[in-house]
GROMACS .gro file of C-alpha atoms in nm:
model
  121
    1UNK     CA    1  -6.195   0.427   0.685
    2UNK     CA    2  -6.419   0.569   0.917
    3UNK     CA    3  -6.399   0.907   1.061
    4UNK     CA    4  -6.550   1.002   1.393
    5UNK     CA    5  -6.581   1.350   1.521
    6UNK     CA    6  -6.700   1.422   1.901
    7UNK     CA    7  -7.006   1.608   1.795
    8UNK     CA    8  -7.363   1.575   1.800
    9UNK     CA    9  -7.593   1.525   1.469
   10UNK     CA   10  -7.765   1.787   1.320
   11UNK     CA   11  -7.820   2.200   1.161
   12UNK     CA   12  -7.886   2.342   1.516
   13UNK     CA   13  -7.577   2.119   1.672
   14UNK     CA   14  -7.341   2.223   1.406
   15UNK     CA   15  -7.451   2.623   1.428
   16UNK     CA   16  -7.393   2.555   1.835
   17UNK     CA   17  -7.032   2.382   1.731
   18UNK     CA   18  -6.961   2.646   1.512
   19UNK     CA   19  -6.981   2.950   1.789
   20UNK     CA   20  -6.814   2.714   1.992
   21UNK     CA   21  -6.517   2.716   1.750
   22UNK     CA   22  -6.485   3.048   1.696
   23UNK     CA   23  -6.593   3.193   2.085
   24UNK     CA   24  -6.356   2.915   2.281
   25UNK     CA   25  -6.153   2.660   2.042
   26UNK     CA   26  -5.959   2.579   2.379
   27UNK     CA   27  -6.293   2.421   2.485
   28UNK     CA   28  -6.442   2.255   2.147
   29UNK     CA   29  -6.412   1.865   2.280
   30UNK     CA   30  -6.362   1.727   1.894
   31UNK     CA   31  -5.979   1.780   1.800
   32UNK     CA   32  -6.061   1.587   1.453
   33UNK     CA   33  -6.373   1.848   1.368
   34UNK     CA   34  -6.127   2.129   1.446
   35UNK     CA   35  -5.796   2.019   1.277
   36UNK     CA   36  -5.988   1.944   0.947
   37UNK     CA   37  -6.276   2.208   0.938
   38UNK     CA   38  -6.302   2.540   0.946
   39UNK     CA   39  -6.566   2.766   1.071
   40UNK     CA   40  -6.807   2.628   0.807
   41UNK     CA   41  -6.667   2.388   0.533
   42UNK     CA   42  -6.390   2.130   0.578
   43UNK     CA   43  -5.993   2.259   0.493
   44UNK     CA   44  -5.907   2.238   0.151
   45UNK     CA   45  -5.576   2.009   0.212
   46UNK     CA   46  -5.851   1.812   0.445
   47UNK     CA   47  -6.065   1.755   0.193
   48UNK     CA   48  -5.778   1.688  -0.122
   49UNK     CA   49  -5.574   1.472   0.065
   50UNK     CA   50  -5.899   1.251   0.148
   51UNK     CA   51  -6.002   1.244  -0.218
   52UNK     CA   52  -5.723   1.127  -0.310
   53UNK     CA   53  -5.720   0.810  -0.050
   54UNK     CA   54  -5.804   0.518  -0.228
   55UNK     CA   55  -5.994   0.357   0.047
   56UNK     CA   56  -6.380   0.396   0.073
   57UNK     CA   57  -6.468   0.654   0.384
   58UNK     CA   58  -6.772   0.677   0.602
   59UNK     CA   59  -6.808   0.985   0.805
   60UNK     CA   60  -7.032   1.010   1.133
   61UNK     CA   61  -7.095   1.243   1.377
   62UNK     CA   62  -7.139   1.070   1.769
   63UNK     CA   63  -7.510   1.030   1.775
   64UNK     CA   64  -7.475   0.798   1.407
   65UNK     CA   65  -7.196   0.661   1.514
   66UNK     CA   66  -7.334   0.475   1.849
   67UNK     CA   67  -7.637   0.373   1.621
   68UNK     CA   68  -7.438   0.215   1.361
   69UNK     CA   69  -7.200   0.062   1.615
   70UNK     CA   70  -7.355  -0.022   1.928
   71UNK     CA   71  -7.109  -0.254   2.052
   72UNK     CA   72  -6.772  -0.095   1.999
   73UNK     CA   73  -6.618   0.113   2.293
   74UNK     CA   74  -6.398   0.372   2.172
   75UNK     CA   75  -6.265   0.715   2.282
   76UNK     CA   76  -6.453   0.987   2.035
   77UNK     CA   77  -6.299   1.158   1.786
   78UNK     CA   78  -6.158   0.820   1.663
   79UNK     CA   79  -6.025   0.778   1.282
   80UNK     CA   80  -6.088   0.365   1.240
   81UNK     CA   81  -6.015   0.130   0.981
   82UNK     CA   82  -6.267  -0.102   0.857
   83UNK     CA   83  -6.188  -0.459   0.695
   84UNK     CA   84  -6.528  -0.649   0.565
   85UNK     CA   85  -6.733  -0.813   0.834
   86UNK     CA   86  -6.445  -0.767   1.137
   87UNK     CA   87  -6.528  -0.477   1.398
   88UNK     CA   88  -6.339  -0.157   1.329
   89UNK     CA   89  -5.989  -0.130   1.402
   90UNK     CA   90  -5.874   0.224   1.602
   91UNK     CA   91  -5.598   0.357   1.343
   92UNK     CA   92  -5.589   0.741   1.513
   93UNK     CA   93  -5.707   0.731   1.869
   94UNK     CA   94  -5.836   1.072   2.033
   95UNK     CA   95  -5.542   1.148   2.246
   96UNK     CA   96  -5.314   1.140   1.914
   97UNK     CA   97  -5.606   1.352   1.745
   98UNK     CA   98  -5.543   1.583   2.025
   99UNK     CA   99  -5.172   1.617   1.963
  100UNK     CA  100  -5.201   1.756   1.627
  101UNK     CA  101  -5.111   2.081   1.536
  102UNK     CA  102  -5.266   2.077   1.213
  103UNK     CA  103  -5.348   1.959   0.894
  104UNK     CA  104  -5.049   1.910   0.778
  105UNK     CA  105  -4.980   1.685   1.074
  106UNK     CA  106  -5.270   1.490   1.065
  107UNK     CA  107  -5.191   1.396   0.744
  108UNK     CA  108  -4.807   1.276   0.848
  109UNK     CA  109  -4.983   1.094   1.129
  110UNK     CA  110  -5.217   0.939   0.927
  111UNK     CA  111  -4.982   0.817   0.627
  112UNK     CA  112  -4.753   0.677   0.922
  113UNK     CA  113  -5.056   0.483   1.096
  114UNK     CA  114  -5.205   0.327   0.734
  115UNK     CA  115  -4.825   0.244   0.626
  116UNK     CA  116  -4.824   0.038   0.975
  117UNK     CA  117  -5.174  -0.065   0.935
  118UNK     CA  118  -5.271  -0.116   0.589
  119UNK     CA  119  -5.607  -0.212   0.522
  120UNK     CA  120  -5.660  -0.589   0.527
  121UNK     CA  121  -5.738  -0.799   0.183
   0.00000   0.00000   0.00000
């Protein structure tokens, strides 16, 4: 699984996206860093309910993200599933990451999507 968020690298990008958060949340452009962080760490159901996934999962913020995968053309903040040597499957696109309330949603969303889209063998 490989998480997304609509952020830049780095300590002085994630002090910027952290004022951001907190001064205008209706502005922050990454739904996924918002649902599952807080001002400074990531949400304790967040952060459970991935440990207890047993798939492997890569995080990356934009910058990494269009290093490591030059070639694929997707919406950011994008939740994909990866299967060996085939390109990255969307599994939680940004406008759905958009529509979620909160945690606890992104969760339901994201139980429903792997149930329909398990990981390939």
């Amino acid at each position: 699984m490989i998480l997304v968020y609509n952020a830049p690298d780095g300590i002085i990008a994630a002090i910027g996206d952290t004022v951001h958060k907190i001064v205008s949340p209706a502005t922050y452009p990454c739904s996924l860093c918002a649902l599952t962080h807080g001002a400074v760490a990531m949400r304790r159901a967040w952060k459970q309910y991935l440990a207890a996934l047993p798939h492997p999962k890569r995080f990356y913020h934009r910058d990494a993200f269009r290093r490591a995968y030059p070639g694929l053309d997707v919406t950011l903040p994008v939740i994909l599933l990866a299967d060996g040597d085939a390109a990255p499957r969307v599994l939680i696109d940004a406008a759905t990451l958009a529509a979620q309330a909160d945690v606890a949603g992104l969760i339901a969303t994201l139980e429903a999507a792997l149930a329909v889209h398990p990981p390939r063998r």
